[in-house]
PDB file of C-alpha atoms in Angstrom:
ATOM      1  CA  MET U   1      57.890  22.671 -20.510  1.00 54.00           C
ATOM      2  CA  MET U   2      55.840  19.643 -21.591  1.00 59.00           C
ATOM      3  CA  PRO U   3      57.240  17.082 -23.986  1.00 67.00           C
ATOM      4  CA  ILE U   4      55.899  17.280 -27.545  1.00 68.00           C
ATOM      5  CA  ASP U   5      54.142  13.897 -27.296  1.00 75.00           C
ATOM      6  CA  ALA U   6      52.207  14.940 -24.168  1.00 70.00           C
ATOM      7  CA  MET U   7      51.153  18.188 -25.818  1.00 75.00           C
ATOM      8  CA  SER U   8      49.795  16.364 -28.861  1.00 85.00           C
ATOM      9  CA  TRP U   9      47.681  14.055 -26.652  1.00 84.00           C
ATOM     10  CA  LEU U  10      46.426  17.050 -24.711  1.00 86.00           C
ATOM     11  CA  LEU U  11      45.536  18.817 -27.957  1.00 90.00           C
ATOM     12  CA  TRP U  12      43.684  15.723 -29.264  1.00 90.00           C
ATOM     13  CA  ALA U  13      41.782  15.422 -25.975  1.00 91.00           C
ATOM     14  CA  MET U  14      40.752  19.082 -26.176  1.00 94.00           C
ATOM     15  CA  VAL U  15      39.602  18.700 -29.789  1.00 95.00           C
ATOM     16  CA  ALA U  16      37.624  15.561 -28.924  1.00 95.00           C
ATOM     17  CA  GLY U  17      35.991  17.392 -26.013  1.00 95.00           C
ATOM     18  CA  LEU U  18      35.036  20.274 -28.248  1.00 96.00           C
ATOM     19  CA  VAL U  19      33.545  17.893 -30.838  1.00 96.00           C
ATOM     20  CA  VAL U  20      31.457  16.192 -28.136  1.00 96.00           C
ATOM     21  CA  LEU U  21      30.357  19.598 -26.855  1.00 96.00           C
ATOM     22  CA  LEU U  22      29.430  20.671 -30.393  1.00 96.00           C
ATOM     23  CA  TRP U  23      27.314  17.544 -31.012  1.00 97.00           C
ATOM     24  CA  ALA U  24      25.611  17.817 -27.618  1.00 96.00           C
ATOM     25  CA  SER U  25      24.770  21.462 -28.301  1.00 95.00           C
ATOM     26  CA  ALA U  26      23.415  20.627 -31.754  1.00 93.00           C
ATOM     27  CA  LEU U  27      21.210  17.856 -30.341  1.00 93.00           C
ATOM     28  CA  LEU U  28      19.855  20.077 -27.576  1.00 92.00           C
ATOM     29  CA  LEU U  29      19.150  22.862 -30.049  1.00 91.00           C
ATOM     30  CA  ALA U  30      17.377  20.485 -32.425  1.00 88.00           C
ATOM     31  CA  ARG U  31      15.307  19.076 -29.581  1.00 85.00           C
ATOM     32  CA  THR U  32      14.309  22.575 -28.518  1.00 85.00           C
ATOM     33  CA  VAL U  33      13.521  23.936 -31.979  1.00 87.00           C
ATOM     34  CA  LEU U  34      11.894  20.940 -33.650  1.00 82.00           C
ATOM     35  CA  PRO U  35       8.359  19.978 -32.677  1.00 77.00           C
ATOM     36  CA  GLY U  36       7.763  16.923 -30.542  1.00 73.00           C
ATOM     37  CA  ARG U  37       6.196  13.724 -31.726  1.00 67.00           C
ATOM     38  CA  PRO U  38       2.676  14.145 -33.051  1.00 63.00           C
ATOM     39  CA  ARG U  39      -0.023  13.111 -30.651  1.00 59.00           C
ATOM     40  CA  ARG U  40      -1.695   9.910 -31.661  1.00 64.00           C
ATOM     41  CA  ALA U  41      -5.396   9.208 -31.804  1.00 65.00           C
ATOM     42  CA  ARG U  42      -4.773   6.255 -29.481  1.00 74.00           C
ATOM     43  CA  ASP U  43      -3.750   8.682 -26.719  1.00 81.00           C
ATOM     44  CA  GLU U  44      -7.037  10.532 -27.164  1.00 84.00           C
ATOM     45  CA  ASN U  45      -9.026   7.282 -27.143  1.00 87.00           C
ATOM     46  CA  GLU U  46      -7.271   6.106 -23.982  1.00 90.00           C
ATOM     47  CA  ALA U  47      -8.038   9.383 -22.215  1.00 89.00           C
ATOM     48  CA  ILE U  48     -11.688   9.308 -23.213  1.00 91.00           C
ATOM     49  CA  GLY U  49     -11.867   5.638 -22.253  1.00 92.00           C
ATOM     50  CA  GLU U  50     -10.576   6.463 -18.786  1.00 93.00           C
ATOM     51  CA  LEU U  51     -13.171   9.214 -18.488  1.00 94.00           C
ATOM     52  CA  SER U  52     -15.872   6.751 -19.521  1.00 94.00           C
ATOM     53  CA  LEU U  53     -14.763   4.342 -16.794  1.00 94.00           C
ATOM     54  CA  ARG U  54     -14.851   7.119 -14.203  1.00 94.00           C
ATOM     55  CA  LEU U  55     -18.366   8.027 -15.351  1.00 94.00           C
ATOM     56  CA  ALA U  56     -19.461   4.383 -15.146  1.00 95.00           C
ATOM     57  CA  ARG U  57     -18.036   4.049 -11.624  1.00 95.00           C
ATOM     58  CA  GLY U  58     -19.891   7.206 -10.564  1.00 94.00           C
ATOM     59  CA  GLU U  59     -16.717   9.170  -9.824  1.00 94.00           C
ATOM     60  CA  ILE U  60     -17.800  12.022 -12.117  1.00 93.00           C
ATOM     61  CA  GLU U  61     -21.174  13.300 -13.336  1.00 94.00           C
ATOM     62  CA  ALA U  62     -22.329  13.340 -16.963  1.00 94.00           C
ATOM     63  CA  ASP U  63     -21.835  17.101 -17.355  1.00 95.00           C
ATOM     64  CA  GLU U  64     -18.309  16.888 -15.939  1.00 95.00           C
ATOM     65  CA  PHE U  65     -17.628  13.980 -18.315  1.00 95.00           C
ATOM     66  CA  GLU U  66     -18.724  16.088 -21.298  1.00 95.00           C
ATOM     67  CA  GLN U  67     -16.583  19.046 -20.184  1.00 95.00           C
ATOM     68  CA  ARG U  68     -13.505  16.887 -19.722  1.00 93.00           C
ATOM     69  CA  ARG U  69     -14.121  14.963 -22.959  1.00 93.00           C
ATOM     70  CA  GLN U  70     -14.269  18.255 -24.844  1.00 94.00           C
ATOM     71  CA  LEU U  71     -11.073  19.390 -23.107  1.00 92.00           C
ATOM     72  CA  VAL U  72      -9.326  16.163 -24.145  1.00 89.00           C
ATOM     73  CA  ARG U  73     -10.474  16.572 -27.748  1.00 88.00           C
ATOM     74  CA  ASP U  74      -9.336  20.202 -27.858  1.00 87.00           C
ATOM     75  CA  THR U  75      -5.975  19.270 -26.349  1.00 84.00           C
ATOM     76  CA  PHE U  76      -5.281  16.512 -28.855  1.00 78.00           C
ATOM     77  CA  ARG U  77      -6.497  18.517 -31.856  1.00 76.00           C
ATOM     78  CA  HIS U  78      -3.985  21.351 -31.335  1.00 65.00           C
TER      79      HIS U  78
END
């Protein structure tokens, strides 16, 4: 049989572990349920800027640029 003092420390350690587990579960649930950060217009501008550079370097054609620009706009609008 364990001494009373050892049992109380064991009980406190178990309670502390359960509290940590509870907080970790709450944080994971909140992260899953709540929406992420809103997308910023700067992200959209950076993406379109990169497309413009690729068009200027001749890596993509004008029609491909327009398709991808529209895709970027649709992605950031939703």
